[in-house]
Amino acid sequence: MRIAPDLAWQVVDGEGVIVDLPRRCMLGLSPSAAFIWSRIDTQTEEEIAAELARTFDVDEARAQADVRGFVSLLRERGFVVAS
């Protein structure tokens, strides 16, 4: 998966925002969502979940569920596409 090419985004101090330029809408990101988002282009969901669990000190099963759920939302909105 990779970030859709027509998006602008930025992560500052752990929080982020995604701007969908064609649709003129924005999505604010919590620290954990920004963490996941910033790794979309370079890691698999499993790798992101393992790193999320370590970084945020959460159970790996919970991290996997959170990553799956967030990535599913991103796919529904067209923010991530197949590689």
mmCIF file of C-alpha atoms in Angstrom:
data_model
loop_
_atom_site.group_PDB
_atom_site.id
_atom_site.type_symbol
_atom_site.label_atom_id
_atom_site.label_comp_id
_atom_site.label_asym_id
_atom_site.label_seq_id
_atom_site.Cartn_x
_atom_site.Cartn_y
_atom_site.Cartn_z
ATOM 1 C CA MET A 1 0.000 0.000 0.000
ATOM 2 C CA ARG A 2 1.031 3.567 -0.483
ATOM 3 C CA ILE A 3 -0.308 7.050 0.137
ATOM 4 C CA ALA A 4 -2.543 8.349 -2.670
ATOM 5 C CA PRO A 5 -0.583 10.821 -4.804
ATOM 6 C CA ASP A 6 -3.064 13.716 -4.654
ATOM 7 C CA LEU A 7 -2.831 14.227 -0.889
ATOM 8 C CA ALA A 8 -0.845 16.732 1.111
ATOM 9 C CA TRP A 9 0.044 15.853 4.680
ATOM 10 C CA GLN A 10 2.235 16.868 7.559
ATOM 11 C CA VAL A 11 3.085 15.539 10.991
ATOM 12 C CA VAL A 12 4.216 18.112 13.561
ATOM 13 C CA ASP A 13 4.993 17.282 17.179
ATOM 14 C CA GLY A 14 3.368 13.879 16.850
ATOM 15 C CA GLU A 15 0.036 15.096 15.488
ATOM 16 C CA GLY A 16 -0.845 15.288 11.844
ATOM 17 C CA VAL A 17 -3.240 16.406 9.191
ATOM 18 C CA ILE A 18 -4.092 14.955 5.792
ATOM 19 C CA VAL A 19 -5.442 17.326 3.150
ATOM 20 C CA ASP A 20 -7.402 15.823 0.271
ATOM 21 C CA LEU A 21 -6.777 18.530 -2.316
ATOM 22 C CA PRO A 22 -9.274 17.412 -5.014
ATOM 23 C CA ARG A 23 -12.151 16.999 -2.532
ATOM 24 C CA ARG A 24 -11.092 19.953 -0.349
ATOM 25 C CA CYS A 25 -11.358 18.114 2.929
ATOM 26 C CA MET A 26 -9.022 17.444 5.832
ATOM 27 C CA LEU A 27 -8.511 14.681 8.371
ATOM 28 C CA GLY A 28 -6.806 15.391 11.689
ATOM 29 C CA LEU A 29 -4.579 12.645 13.087
ATOM 30 C CA SER A 30 -4.022 11.688 16.705
ATOM 31 C CA PRO A 31 -0.457 10.807 17.721
ATOM 32 C CA SER A 32 -1.041 7.081 17.140
ATOM 33 C CA ALA A 33 -2.771 7.702 13.792
ATOM 34 C CA ALA A 34 0.075 10.018 12.719
ATOM 35 C CA PHE A 35 2.534 7.282 13.720
ATOM 36 C CA ILE A 36 0.722 4.761 11.492
ATOM 37 C CA TRP A 37 0.284 7.237 8.628
ATOM 38 C CA SER A 38 3.954 8.195 8.537
ATOM 39 C CA ARG A 39 4.903 4.538 7.951
ATOM 40 C CA ILE A 40 2.321 3.619 5.284
ATOM 41 C CA ASP A 41 4.744 3.937 2.363
ATOM 42 C CA THR A 42 7.616 2.024 3.945
ATOM 43 C CA GLN A 43 6.251 -0.748 6.171
ATOM 44 C CA THR A 44 3.652 -3.502 6.109
ATOM 45 C CA GLU A 45 0.645 -3.384 8.419
ATOM 46 C CA GLU A 46 2.277 -6.084 10.564
ATOM 47 C CA GLU A 47 5.514 -4.114 10.881
ATOM 48 C CA ILE A 48 3.631 -0.936 11.744
ATOM 49 C CA ALA A 49 1.583 -2.775 14.398
ATOM 50 C CA ALA A 50 4.689 -4.277 16.037
ATOM 51 C CA GLU A 51 6.387 -0.875 16.175
ATOM 52 C CA LEU A 52 3.179 0.798 17.400
ATOM 53 C CA ALA A 53 2.910 -1.734 20.240
ATOM 54 C CA ARG A 54 6.495 -1.064 21.328
ATOM 55 C CA THR A 55 6.313 2.713 20.995
ATOM 56 C CA PHE A 56 2.939 3.224 22.689
ATOM 57 C CA ASP A 57 3.338 0.315 25.145
ATOM 58 C CA VAL A 58 0.150 -1.471 24.096
ATOM 59 C CA ASP A 59 -0.643 -5.138 23.544
ATOM 60 C CA GLU A 60 0.391 -6.268 20.054
ATOM 61 C CA ALA A 61 -3.074 -7.722 19.338
ATOM 62 C CA ARG A 62 -4.611 -4.339 20.137
ATOM 63 C CA ALA A 63 -2.036 -2.577 17.953
ATOM 64 C CA GLN A 64 -2.809 -4.933 15.059
ATOM 65 C CA ALA A 65 -6.546 -4.249 15.392
ATOM 66 C CA ASP A 66 -5.935 -0.483 15.522
ATOM 67 C CA VAL A 67 -3.694 -0.533 12.445
ATOM 68 C CA ARG A 68 -6.188 -2.686 10.491
ATOM 69 C CA GLY A 69 -9.067 -0.401 11.446
ATOM 70 C CA PHE A 70 -7.254 2.816 10.600
ATOM 71 C CA VAL A 71 -5.914 1.482 7.295
ATOM 72 C CA SER A 72 -9.433 0.302 6.413
ATOM 73 C CA LEU A 73 -10.750 3.837 7.017
ATOM 74 C CA LEU A 74 -7.943 5.263 4.877
ATOM 75 C CA ARG A 75 -8.796 2.852 2.050
ATOM 76 C CA GLU A 76 -12.500 3.762 2.232
ATOM 77 C CA ARG A 77 -11.610 7.447 1.882
ATOM 78 C CA GLY A 78 -9.178 6.751 -0.959
ATOM 79 C CA PHE A 79 -6.208 8.000 1.054
ATOM 80 C CA VAL A 80 -4.170 4.825 0.485
ATOM 81 C CA VAL A 81 -3.958 2.764 -2.674
ATOM 82 C CA ALA A 82 -2.398 -0.564 -3.638
ATOM 83 C CA SER A 83 1.318 -0.446 -4.382
#
